Coordinates of C-alpha atoms and ligand atoms in Angstrom, one line a residue:
Chain A
M9 CA -75.2 -48.4 25.4
E10 CA -77.2 -45.8 23.4
P11 CA -80.7 -46.9 22.6
L12 CA -81.1 -47.8 18.9
V13 CA -83.5 -45.6 17.0
Y14 CA -84.7 -46.5 13.5
P15 CA -87.2 -44.3 11.8
D16 CA -90.2 -46.2 10.5
A17 CA -89.4 -44.8 7.0
L18 CA -86.0 -46.6 7.1
I19 CA -87.5 -50.0 8.2
R20 CA -90.2 -49.6 5.5
R21 CA -87.6 -48.9 2.8
V22 CA -85.6 -52.0 3.8
L23 CA -88.6 -54.3 4.0
H24 CA -89.9 -52.9 0.7
A25 CA -86.6 -53.3 -1.3
V26 CA -85.5 -56.7 -0.1
R27 CA -86.6 -59.9 -1.9
T28 CA -84.2 -62.6 -0.8
I29 CA -83.1 -63.1 2.8
A30 CA -80.3 -65.4 4.1
M31 CA -81.3 -66.4 7.6
V32 CA -78.2 -67.3 9.6
G33 CA -79.0 -69.5 12.5
A34 CA -82.3 -70.7 11.0
S35 CA -83.7 -73.8 12.8
A36 CA -85.9 -76.7 11.7
N37 CA -87.5 -76.9 15.2
W38 CA -91.0 -75.3 14.9
V39 CA -90.9 -73.7 18.4
R40 CA -87.7 -71.7 17.7
P41 CA -88.2 -68.0 17.0
S42 CA -86.3 -68.3 13.7
F43 CA -88.8 -70.8 12.4
F44 CA -91.6 -68.4 13.3
A45 CA -89.9 -65.6 11.5
M46 CA -89.0 -67.7 8.4
K47 CA -92.5 -69.0 8.0
Y48 CA -94.1 -65.5 8.3
L49 CA -91.6 -63.9 5.9
Q50 CA -92.2 -66.6 3.4
E51 CA -96.0 -66.0 3.6
K52 CA -95.3 -62.3 2.9
G53 CA -93.5 -63.2 -0.4
Y54 CA -89.8 -63.1 0.7
R55 CA -87.5 -65.9 -0.3
V56 CA -85.8 -67.0 2.9
I57 CA -82.7 -69.2 2.6
P58 CA -81.6 -71.0 5.8
V59 CA -77.9 -70.9 6.8
N60 CA -76.9 -73.4 9.5
P61 CA -73.9 -75.7 9.4
Q62 CA -75.7 -78.3 11.5
A63 CA -78.6 -78.4 9.1
A64 CA -76.7 -78.1 5.9
G65 CA -78.3 -80.2 3.1
Q66 CA -81.6 -80.5 5.1
T67 CA -84.8 -78.9 3.9
I68 CA -86.4 -76.2 6.2
L69 CA -89.8 -75.0 5.1
G70 CA -89.1 -76.0 1.5
E71 CA -85.7 -74.4 1.3
T72 CA -82.3 -76.2 1.3
A73 CA -80.1 -75.1 4.2
H74 CA -76.5 -74.1 3.6
A75 CA -73.5 -74.3 5.8
G76 CA -72.4 -70.7 5.2
L77 CA -73.3 -67.6 3.3
A78 CA -70.7 -68.4 0.6
D79 CA -72.5 -71.7 -0.2
I80 CA -75.8 -70.0 -1.2
P81 CA -75.9 -70.3 -5.1
G82 CA -77.8 -67.1 -6.0
P83 CA -78.0 -63.5 -4.9
V84 CA -79.0 -62.4 -1.4
D85 CA -80.4 -58.9 -0.6
M86 CA -80.3 -59.1 3.2
V87 CA -78.6 -61.2 5.9
D88 CA -80.7 -61.8 8.9
V89 CA -78.6 -62.9 11.9
F90 CA -80.2 -65.3 14.4
R91 CA -76.9 -65.8 16.4
N92 CA -75.7 -64.2 19.6
S93 CA -74.2 -60.7 19.6
E94 CA -70.6 -61.9 19.7
A95 CA -71.1 -64.5 16.9
A96 CA -72.8 -61.9 14.8
G97 CA -69.4 -60.2 14.3
A98 CA -68.0 -63.0 12.1
V99 CA -71.3 -63.3 10.2
V100 CA -71.1 -59.6 9.4
D101 CA -67.5 -59.8 8.2
E102 CA -68.4 -62.7 5.9
A103 CA -71.3 -60.7 4.6
I104 CA -69.0 -57.7 3.9
R105 CA -66.6 -60.0 2.1
L106 CA -69.4 -61.3 -0.1
K107 CA -71.4 -58.1 -0.6
D108 CA -70.4 -57.5 -4.2
A109 CA -70.5 -61.2 -5.2
K110 CA -74.0 -61.7 -3.7
G111 CA -75.4 -58.3 -3.9
I112 CA -75.9 -58.0 -0.1
A113 CA -77.2 -54.6 0.8
V114 CA -78.6 -55.0 4.3
I115 CA -77.5 -56.6 7.6
W116 CA -80.3 -57.3 10.0
M117 CA -79.5 -58.5 13.5
Q118 CA -82.4 -60.1 15.4
L119 CA -84.1 -58.9 18.6
G120 CA -81.6 -59.1 21.4
V121 CA -78.6 -59.2 19.0
R122 CA -76.4 -56.1 18.8
N123 CA -72.8 -55.7 17.8
D124 CA -71.9 -52.0 17.4
E125 CA -68.4 -52.7 16.2
A126 CA -69.6 -55.0 13.5
A127 CA -72.3 -52.5 12.6
R128 CA -69.7 -49.8 12.1
R129 CA -67.6 -52.1 9.8
A130 CA -70.7 -52.9 7.8
E131 CA -71.8 -49.3 7.4
A132 CA -68.3 -48.3 6.4
A133 CA -68.6 -50.9 3.6
G134 CA -71.8 -49.2 2.5
L135 CA -74.3 -51.7 4.0
T136 CA -77.5 -50.7 5.8
V137 CA -77.7 -52.1 9.3
V138 CA -80.6 -52.8 11.6
M139 CA -80.0 -54.3 15.0
D140 CA -82.0 -55.6 17.9
R141 CA -85.2 -55.8 15.9
C142 CA -87.2 -58.7 14.3
P143 CA -88.3 -58.3 10.6
K144 CA -91.4 -60.4 11.4
I145 CA -92.4 -58.0 14.2
E146 CA -91.5 -54.9 12.2
F147 CA -93.4 -56.1 9.1
G148 CA -96.4 -56.9 11.2
R149 CA -96.1 -53.6 13.1
L150 CA -95.9 -51.4 10.1
H151 CA -98.8 -53.2 8.4
H152 CA -101.0 -53.0 11.5
E153 CA -101.0 -56.8 11.8
L154 CA -99.2 -56.7 15.1
S155 CA -102.1 -54.5 16.3
W156 CA -104.4 -57.4 15.9
S157 CA -102.8 -58.9 19.0
G158 CA -103.2 -55.8 21.0
V159 CA -99.7 -54.6 20.6
N160 CA -98.8 -50.9 20.8
S161 CA -97.5 -50.4 17.2
R162 CA -96.9 -46.7 17.8
V163 CA -98.2 -46.2 14.3
I164 CA -100.7 -43.4 14.0
T165 CA -102.3 -42.6 10.7
A166 CA -105.6 -41.3 9.2
K167 CA -104.7 -43.0 5.9
R168 CA -106.2 -46.3 4.8
P169 CA -103.5 -49.0 5.4
R170 CA -102.0 -50.5 2.2
M171 CA -99.8 -53.6 2.0
M172 CA -96.4 -52.9 0.6
R173 CA -96.2 -56.5 -0.7
Chain B
M23 CA -87.2 -33.4 9.4
S24 CA -86.0 -35.1 12.5
N25 CA -85.0 -38.8 12.4
A26 CA -86.6 -39.5 15.8
P27 CA -89.9 -41.5 15.7
K28 CA -92.9 -39.2 16.0
R29 CA -94.3 -38.9 19.5
Y30 CA -98.0 -37.9 20.0
G31 CA -99.7 -36.2 23.0
F32 CA -102.1 -38.1 25.2
E33 CA -105.2 -36.4 23.7
T34 CA -104.1 -37.4 20.2
L35 CA -103.5 -41.0 21.3
A36 CA -106.9 -41.1 23.0
V37 CA -108.6 -40.4 19.7
H38 CA -106.3 -42.2 17.2
A39 CA -104.2 -45.0 18.8
G40 CA -105.0 -48.4 17.3
A41 CA -107.7 -47.1 14.9
T42 CA -106.6 -46.6 11.3
P43 CA -109.4 -46.4 8.7
D44 CA -110.8 -49.8 7.9
P45 CA -108.5 -51.3 5.2
T46 CA -111.4 -52.7 3.1
T47 CA -114.1 -50.1 3.2
G48 CA -112.2 -46.9 4.4
A49 CA -114.7 -46.6 7.3
R50 CA -113.2 -44.0 9.5
N51 CA -114.7 -45.0 12.8
T52 CA -113.9 -48.4 14.1
P53 CA -116.5 -50.9 12.9
I54 CA -118.2 -53.3 15.3
Y55 CA -117.0 -56.7 14.0
Q56 CA -119.9 -58.6 15.3
T57 CA -118.6 -62.0 14.2
V58 CA -117.5 -65.2 16.0
S59 CA -115.1 -66.6 13.4
Y60 CA -112.8 -65.7 10.5
V61 CA -112.1 -67.7 7.3
Y62 CA -108.7 -69.2 6.6
D63 CA -107.0 -68.6 3.2
S64 CA -105.8 -72.2 3.1
A65 CA -105.0 -75.1 5.3
D66 CA -101.4 -73.8 5.7
H67 CA -102.7 -70.4 6.7
A68 CA -104.9 -72.0 9.3
A69 CA -101.9 -74.0 10.7
S70 CA -99.8 -70.8 10.9
L71 CA -102.6 -69.0 12.7
F72 CA -103.0 -71.8 15.3
N73 CA -99.3 -72.1 15.8
L74 CA -99.1 -68.3 16.4
Q75 CA -96.6 -68.0 13.4
T76 CA -98.7 -65.5 11.6
Y77 CA -100.9 -62.6 12.9
G78 CA -104.6 -62.9 12.3
F79 CA -108.0 -63.7 13.6
I80 CA -109.2 -67.2 14.4
Y81 CA -112.1 -67.0 16.8
S82 CA -113.4 -64.0 18.8
R83 CA -112.8 -65.6 22.2
I84 CA -109.1 -65.0 21.5
T85 CA -109.0 -61.9 19.2
N86 CA -111.5 -59.7 17.5
P87 CA -110.8 -56.6 15.3
T88 CA -112.9 -54.2 17.3
V89 CA -111.5 -55.5 20.6
S90 CA -107.9 -55.2 19.3
V91 CA -108.4 -51.5 18.6
L92 CA -109.3 -51.0 22.2
E93 CA -106.3 -53.1 23.3
E94 CA -103.8 -51.1 21.3
R95 CA -105.4 -47.8 22.4
V96 CA -105.1 -48.6 26.1
A97 CA -101.6 -50.0 25.6
A98 CA -100.7 -46.7 23.9
L99 CA -102.2 -44.6 26.6
E100 CA -100.4 -46.5 29.3
D101 CA -97.2 -46.4 27.2
G102 CA -97.1 -50.2 27.4
R103 CA -96.0 -52.9 25.0
A104 CA -99.3 -54.8 24.6
A105 CA -102.7 -55.3 26.2
V106 CA -105.3 -58.1 26.5
A107 CA -108.9 -57.1 27.0
A108 CA -111.3 -59.2 29.1
A109 CA -115.0 -59.3 29.9
S110 CA -114.7 -57.3 33.1
G111 CA -112.1 -55.9 35.5
H112 CA -112.3 -59.0 37.6
A113 CA -111.7 -61.2 34.6
A114 CA -108.6 -59.1 33.7
Q115 CA -107.3 -59.6 37.3
F116 CA -107.8 -63.3 37.0
L117 CA -106.0 -63.4 33.6
A118 CA -103.1 -61.2 34.9
F119 CA -102.4 -63.6 37.7
F120 CA -103.1 -66.8 35.8
S121 CA -100.0 -66.2 33.6
I122 CA -97.6 -65.9 36.5
L123 CA -99.0 -68.0 39.5
E124 CA -98.7 -71.7 40.1
P125 CA -100.9 -73.5 42.7
G126 CA -99.2 -72.8 46.1
D127 CA -97.7 -69.5 45.0
S128 CA -98.6 -66.2 46.8
F129 CA -98.7 -62.5 46.1
V130 CA -98.8 -59.5 48.4
A131 CA -101.7 -57.0 48.0
S132 CA -102.6 -53.7 49.4
Q133 CA -105.4 -54.0 51.9
N134 CA -106.9 -50.8 50.3
L135 CA -108.6 -52.3 47.3
Y136 CA -112.1 -52.3 45.8
G137 CA -114.1 -54.7 48.1
G138 CA -114.7 -57.1 45.2
S139 CA -111.0 -57.5 44.7
V140 CA -110.5 -58.3 48.4
T141 CA -113.1 -61.1 48.1
Q142 CA -111.7 -62.3 44.8
F143 CA -108.2 -62.6 46.1
G144 CA -109.0 -63.7 49.6
H145 CA -111.6 -66.4 48.9
S146 CA -112.0 -67.4 45.2
F147 CA -108.2 -67.3 44.3
K148 CA -107.5 -69.3 47.4
R149 CA -109.5 -72.2 46.0
L150 CA -107.0 -72.2 43.1
G151 CA -104.1 -72.4 45.5
W152 CA -103.2 -68.7 45.0
N153 CA -102.6 -67.2 48.4
V154 CA -102.7 -63.5 49.1
R155 CA -101.2 -61.6 52.0
F156 CA -102.8 -58.2 52.5
V157 CA -100.7 -55.3 54.0
D158 CA -101.2 -51.7 54.9
P159 CA -99.9 -50.0 51.8
T160 CA -99.0 -46.6 53.4
D161 CA -95.5 -47.9 54.3
P162 CA -93.8 -49.6 51.4
E163 CA -91.7 -51.6 53.8
N164 CA -94.8 -53.5 54.8
F165 CA -94.7 -55.1 51.3
R166 CA -91.1 -56.2 51.8
A167 CA -91.9 -57.8 55.1
A168 CA -94.7 -59.9 53.6
I169 CA -92.6 -61.3 50.7
G170 CA -91.6 -64.9 51.0
S171 CA -89.9 -67.4 48.7
D172 CA -93.3 -68.3 47.2
T173 CA -94.3 -64.7 46.4
K174 CA -94.6 -63.9 42.7
A175 CA -96.1 -60.3 42.6
I176 CA -97.2 -57.2 44.4
F177 CA -100.6 -55.8 43.6
I178 CA -101.8 -52.3 44.5
E179 CA -104.4 -49.7 43.6
A180 CA -102.2 -46.7 43.3
L181 CA -105.3 -44.5 43.9
S182 CA -107.5 -46.7 45.9
N183 CA -111.3 -47.4 45.9
P184 CA -112.8 -46.2 48.1
G185 CA -110.4 -44.9 50.8
G186 CA -108.6 -42.0 49.0
V187 CA -105.3 -43.7 49.9
I188 CA -102.4 -43.1 47.5
V189 CA -99.6 -45.5 47.4
D190 CA -96.0 -44.5 46.9
V191 CA -95.8 -46.5 43.6
E192 CA -92.1 -45.8 42.9
A193 CA -91.0 -47.1 46.3
V194 CA -93.2 -50.2 46.1
A195 CA -91.9 -50.9 42.6
A196 CA -88.4 -50.8 44.0
V197 CA -89.4 -53.3 46.7
A198 CA -90.9 -55.6 44.1
H199 CA -87.8 -55.4 41.8
Q200 CA -85.4 -56.1 44.7
A201 CA -87.4 -59.3 45.2
G202 CA -87.3 -60.1 41.5
I203 CA -91.1 -59.9 41.2
P204 CA -93.4 -57.6 39.2
L205 CA -95.5 -54.8 40.5
I206 CA -99.1 -54.9 39.2
V207 CA -101.1 -51.7 39.5
D208 CA -104.9 -51.5 39.3
N209 CA -105.1 -48.1 37.6
T210 CA -108.9 -48.0 37.3
L211 CA -109.6 -45.0 39.5
A212 CA -106.9 -42.8 38.1
S213 CA -107.0 -43.8 34.4
P214 CA -103.9 -43.3 32.4
Y215 CA -104.7 -39.6 32.0
L216 CA -104.0 -38.9 35.6
L217 CA -101.4 -41.5 36.3
R218 CA -99.2 -43.8 34.2
P219 CA -97.8 -46.5 36.6
F220 CA -95.2 -47.6 34.1
D221 CA -93.5 -44.2 34.4
W222 CA -92.9 -45.1 38.1
G223 CA -91.6 -48.6 37.6
A224 CA -94.8 -50.7 37.6
D225 CA -94.6 -53.8 35.3
L226 CA -98.3 -54.7 34.6
V227 CA -101.4 -52.5 34.8
I228 CA -104.9 -53.7 34.9
H229 CA -108.1 -51.7 34.5
S230 CA -111.8 -52.2 35.0
T231 CA -112.6 -50.4 31.7
T232 CA -116.2 -50.4 33.1
K233 CA -115.2 -47.2 34.9
Y234 CA -113.6 -44.0 33.5
L235 CA -112.3 -45.6 30.2
S236 CA -115.7 -46.5 28.9
G237 CA -116.8 -43.6 31.1
H238 CA -120.6 -43.6 30.6
G239 CA -121.7 -46.6 32.7
T240 CA -122.6 -48.5 29.5
S241 CA -120.2 -51.4 29.2
M242 CA -118.5 -54.0 31.4
G243 CA -114.8 -54.6 30.5
G244 CA -111.3 -55.1 31.7
I245 CA -107.8 -55.0 30.4
V246 CA -104.3 -56.2 31.3
V247 CA -101.5 -54.0 30.0
D248 CA -97.9 -55.2 29.9
S249 CA -95.0 -52.7 30.0
G250 CA -92.8 -55.3 28.2
R251 CA -90.0 -54.4 30.6
F252 CA -90.1 -57.1 33.2
D253 CA -87.4 -59.8 32.7
W254 CA -89.4 -63.0 33.4
G255 CA -86.4 -65.1 32.6
A256 CA -84.1 -63.6 35.2
S257 CA -85.2 -66.3 37.7
D258 CA -87.0 -69.6 37.7
K259 CA -90.0 -68.0 39.5
F260 CA -92.2 -67.9 36.4
P261 CA -92.2 -71.3 34.8
G262 CA -95.6 -70.6 33.1
L263 CA -93.7 -68.1 30.9
T264 CA -90.2 -69.5 30.7
K265 CA -90.8 -73.3 30.5
P266 CA -92.3 -75.1 27.5
D267 CA -96.0 -74.9 27.9
P268 CA -97.9 -78.2 27.6
A269 CA -101.1 -76.1 27.0
Y270 CA -99.4 -74.9 23.8
H271 CA -97.5 -77.9 22.5
G272 CA -94.3 -77.1 24.3
L273 CA -94.0 -73.4 23.3
A274 CA -91.9 -71.3 25.7
F275 CA -93.7 -68.0 25.5
W276 CA -90.9 -65.8 26.9
E277 CA -88.2 -67.3 24.6
T278 CA -90.3 -67.3 21.5
F279 CA -92.0 -63.9 21.8
G280 CA -89.7 -61.9 24.1
D281 CA -91.3 -58.8 25.4
L282 CA -94.6 -59.8 23.8
G283 CA -94.5 -63.2 25.6
Y284 CA -96.5 -62.3 28.7
A285 CA -99.3 -60.8 26.5
M286 CA -99.2 -63.7 24.1
K287 CA -99.5 -66.3 26.9
T288 CA -102.3 -64.3 28.6
R289 CA -104.2 -64.3 25.4
A290 CA -103.4 -67.6 23.7
V291 CA -103.7 -69.7 26.9
G292 CA -105.6 -67.6 29.5
L293 CA -108.3 -66.1 27.3
R294 CA -108.5 -69.2 25.1
D295 CA -108.9 -71.7 28.0
F296 CA -111.0 -69.7 30.4
G297 CA -112.9 -67.6 27.9
P298 CA -113.7 -64.3 29.5
A299 CA -113.5 -62.4 26.2
M300 CA -114.8 -58.8 25.8
A301 CA -117.8 -58.4 23.6
P302 CA -117.1 -56.3 20.4
M303 CA -120.0 -54.0 21.2
N304 CA -118.5 -53.2 24.6
A305 CA -115.2 -52.6 23.0
F306 CA -116.8 -50.2 20.6
L307 CA -118.5 -48.2 23.4
T308 CA -115.3 -48.2 25.4
I309 CA -113.2 -47.0 22.4
T310 CA -115.7 -44.2 21.9
G311 CA -115.6 -43.3 25.6
I312 CA -111.8 -43.1 25.6
E313 CA -111.9 -40.4 22.9
T314 CA -113.2 -37.9 25.5
L315 CA -111.3 -39.3 28.5
P316 CA -109.1 -36.2 28.9
L317 CA -112.0 -33.8 28.7
R318 CA -114.1 -35.8 31.1
M319 CA -111.4 -36.3 33.6
D320 CA -110.7 -32.6 33.8
R321 CA -114.3 -32.0 34.6
H322 CA -114.6 -34.9 37.0
I323 CA -111.6 -33.5 39.0
A324 CA -112.8 -29.9 39.1
N325 CA -116.2 -31.1 40.3
A326 CA -114.7 -33.5 42.9
Q327 CA -112.5 -30.7 44.3
A328 CA -115.6 -28.3 44.6
V329 CA -117.7 -31.0 46.3
A330 CA -115.0 -32.1 48.6
E331 CA -114.4 -28.5 49.7
F332 CA -118.1 -28.1 50.3
L333 CA -118.3 -31.2 52.4
T334 CA -115.3 -30.3 54.7
R335 CA -117.3 -27.2 55.7
H336 CA -120.6 -29.0 56.4
P337 CA -121.5 -29.5 60.1
A338 CA -122.9 -33.0 59.6
V339 CA -119.7 -34.3 58.0
A340 CA -116.9 -35.6 60.3
W341 CA -114.2 -36.0 57.7
V342 CA -113.5 -36.0 54.0
S343 CA -110.8 -38.3 52.6
Y344 CA -110.1 -36.5 49.2
A345 CA -106.4 -36.3 48.5
G346 CA -107.0 -33.0 46.7
L347 CA -107.6 -31.4 50.1
E348 CA -104.5 -29.9 51.7
T349 CA -105.5 -31.5 55.0
S350 CA -105.2 -35.0 53.4
P351 CA -102.3 -37.1 54.7
F352 CA -101.9 -38.2 51.0
H353 CA -101.8 -34.6 49.6
A354 CA -98.0 -34.8 49.0
L355 CA -98.2 -38.1 47.2
A356 CA -101.1 -36.8 45.2
R357 CA -99.0 -33.9 44.0
K358 CA -96.2 -36.2 43.0
Y359 CA -98.2 -39.0 41.3
L360 CA -101.4 -37.3 40.3
P361 CA -100.5 -33.7 39.5
K362 CA -103.7 -33.2 37.4
G363 CA -105.8 -34.2 40.3
P364 CA -106.4 -37.3 42.5
G365 CA -109.4 -38.7 40.7
A366 CA -113.1 -38.1 41.6
V367 CA -114.0 -41.0 43.9
F368 CA -113.6 -40.3 47.5
T369 CA -115.2 -41.0 50.9
C370 CA -116.5 -38.9 53.7
G371 CA -117.7 -39.8 57.2
L372 CA -121.0 -38.8 58.6
K373 CA -121.3 -37.8 62.3
G374 CA -124.6 -39.6 62.4
G375 CA -122.9 -43.0 61.6
Y376 CA -124.6 -46.0 59.8
D377 CA -128.2 -44.6 60.0
A378 CA -127.3 -41.2 58.7
G379 CA -125.5 -42.9 55.8
V380 CA -128.5 -44.9 54.8
K381 CA -130.7 -41.8 55.0
L382 CA -128.4 -39.7 52.9
V383 CA -128.2 -42.2 50.0
E384 CA -132.0 -42.5 50.0
A385 CA -132.6 -38.7 50.1
C386 CA -130.4 -37.6 47.2
E387 CA -132.3 -36.7 44.0
L388 CA -129.4 -36.2 41.5
F389 CA -126.8 -38.6 42.9
S390 CA -127.7 -42.1 41.8
H391 CA -127.7 -44.7 44.6
L392 CA -125.8 -47.6 43.0
A393 CA -122.6 -49.6 43.0
N394 CA -120.3 -48.2 40.4
V395 CA -117.7 -45.5 39.9
G396 CA -116.4 -43.5 37.0
D397 CA -119.7 -42.7 35.3
T398 CA -120.6 -39.3 33.8
R399 CA -123.4 -39.3 36.4
S400 CA -122.6 -38.6 40.1
L401 CA -123.0 -41.7 42.2
I402 CA -123.4 -42.3 45.9
L403 CA -123.0 -45.4 47.9
H404 CA -122.9 -46.5 51.5
P405 CA -120.3 -49.3 51.3
A406 CA -121.0 -50.9 54.7
S407 CA -124.5 -51.8 53.6
T408 CA -123.7 -52.7 50.0
T409 CA -120.3 -53.4 48.3
H410 CA -118.4 -54.2 51.5
R411 CA -121.3 -56.1 53.1
Q412 CA -119.6 -59.5 52.7
L413 CA -116.5 -58.4 54.6
T414 CA -116.0 -58.7 58.3
D415 CA -116.2 -55.5 60.4
A416 CA -112.5 -55.5 60.8
Q417 CA -111.9 -55.9 57.0
R418 CA -114.4 -53.1 56.3
V419 CA -112.6 -50.7 58.5
K420 CA -109.2 -51.8 57.1
A421 CA -110.6 -51.2 53.6
G422 CA -111.8 -47.8 54.5
A423 CA -115.5 -48.8 54.5
G424 CA -116.6 -48.4 58.1
P425 CA -120.2 -47.9 59.1
D426 CA -120.2 -44.0 58.8
V427 CA -118.5 -44.0 55.4
I428 CA -120.2 -42.6 52.3
R429 CA -118.5 -43.1 48.9
L430 CA -119.0 -40.5 46.2
S431 CA -118.1 -40.8 42.5
I432 CA -118.4 -37.3 41.2
G433 CA -119.7 -36.9 37.7
I434 CA -119.5 -34.2 35.1
E435 CA -122.7 -32.4 35.8
T436 CA -122.9 -28.7 37.0
A437 CA -120.9 -28.6 40.3
D438 CA -123.5 -26.3 42.0
D439 CA -126.3 -28.8 41.3
L440 CA -124.2 -31.6 42.9
I441 CA -123.5 -29.4 46.0
R442 CA -127.2 -28.5 46.4
D443 CA -128.3 -32.1 46.1
L444 CA -125.8 -33.2 48.8
A445 CA -126.8 -30.2 51.0
D446 CA -130.5 -31.2 50.7
G447 CA -129.6 -34.9 51.4
L448 CA -127.5 -34.0 54.4
A449 CA -130.3 -31.9 55.8
A450 CA -132.7 -34.9 55.5
A451 CA -130.1 -37.2 57.1
T452 CA -129.7 -35.1 60.2
R453 CA -133.4 -34.4 60.6
Ligands
PLP19 C1 -110.7 -50.3 41.4 C2 -111.5 -51.4 40.8 N1 -110.9 -52.5 40.4 C3 -111.6 -53.5 39.8 C4 -112.9 -53.5 39.7 C5 -113.7 -54.7 39.2 O1 -114.0 -54.4 37.9 P1 -115.3 -55.0 37.1 O2 -116.5 -54.6 37.9 O3 -115.2 -54.4 35.8 O4 -115.1 -56.5 37.1 C6 -113.6 -52.4 40.2 C7 -115.1 -52.3 40.1 O5 -115.7 -51.5 40.8 C8 -112.9 -51.3 40.8 O6 -113.5 -50.2 41.2

């Protein structure tokens, strides 16, 4: 498989434009990666709506979980997929179907999740796709917060850092 | 404009990586954050920090803004994923192993290591139930033969202190990976400017930053760098990373943090619970040192080559171990792994043995008689009577520190002055 290359400018644009994220596969268990990502993204001002049939009706980090994307009442800018690569295909198709109704513009598949076929379908439908990345890590990396843990952010700049949100 | 992410050269990274202008003040150079603690915005923020759910500073035993600039810089220079700094090279070695060894586990190490590492591994680690098997690193198969079911890592100095031995890193990495274990390289003597072990398959790198990285003999320090490429979850050999960690309320670091998991565990458990944190002042001096690393290393190497060539011609000298000499058995490996030059620390043997060694170190005026390497100043040492004193005779010879051996760490002074000082010292030693 070709390595995925996303310019920092693209990731920045996505993280800047998005307000509401549907997190498919969100978990109420605090040691799950999805819980870490949801909590962090909330702190950065995103509204994160959990989607998980097992947790439907429950509250996760103050938000009501829904069984599917179609059950979310309001608009959604980005669908963040915390499912395995194969299962991501069906989530993407659902997002494509709902894109006009919900205003979905971005499909984001988590670190370790990659489905090139689904990505092609989404892009053909006019959606922006990011795969095998974590929005928490990318937000932290581009804002130099990941650097606080000694991580190689690969961001080099002589400009004073500014928060985008 | 190309879509590809920007790539910077080594010299640019040495000056810039990790160090943006200070967000609050605009200060261009990295400030020394001489503080122990950091305020929380709210109780919820504090909880997120302690749970590792958000990035931020809690307490300088775990993270400090000056130290983290150094960590990112070294991670960038090694082309690694993340790094964790420690109070010394030895502390870094301890932390590197703590994250992957259980009591009763073993690792295989090159016998050609800094004498302090031989003692740390062979005696002090043993008391923790971590068992080392030392092997001759010149044949990669020796590592394979020593690996057992309890073996969790291979450890080498690719360019060794002090023997001038160069290990076939790529071949040893292949042996490690066939056994499902990581290769750890102590890259202190080469520095990432001369050798990047990750390019040859190594999985973890440790440095004593005390040496070339800080570069001026000012600051103790160490660092563990993770390539982020080793699959800790491929077997059940590394429960400390893959199983829920009772030291962190059941967090499984590998699952939660993926390729950052090793570094997170090493920091959030190793540094937190054992406490060998690097001081911000030392991080500052080391960051400053690294900015001139490429310039210094070029001069170190040119001087080392000139001094080594002088010594090979000197009648009182029996042999010179510098891999930059065509006569060295390691010359071919040096050309492959260290094309810019095989460092500036090497040994030579005096025909006059132990006594001549003691006389030479005492007679030098410019070379400092002390136990360190990688200083701007030239240093001279007789290992048998100092650093390798605590080893047995057999261990000393094995480690390349026999009675006739002199270790030189060539500095960045004028080469002719160094040669004259050694010529005078050798004359005194043979009188
Ligand atoms: C190759 C090597 N590794 C590790 C160390 C230990 O580092 P420190 O003295 O910073 O603990 C040294 C120190 O001389 C060394 O030369």
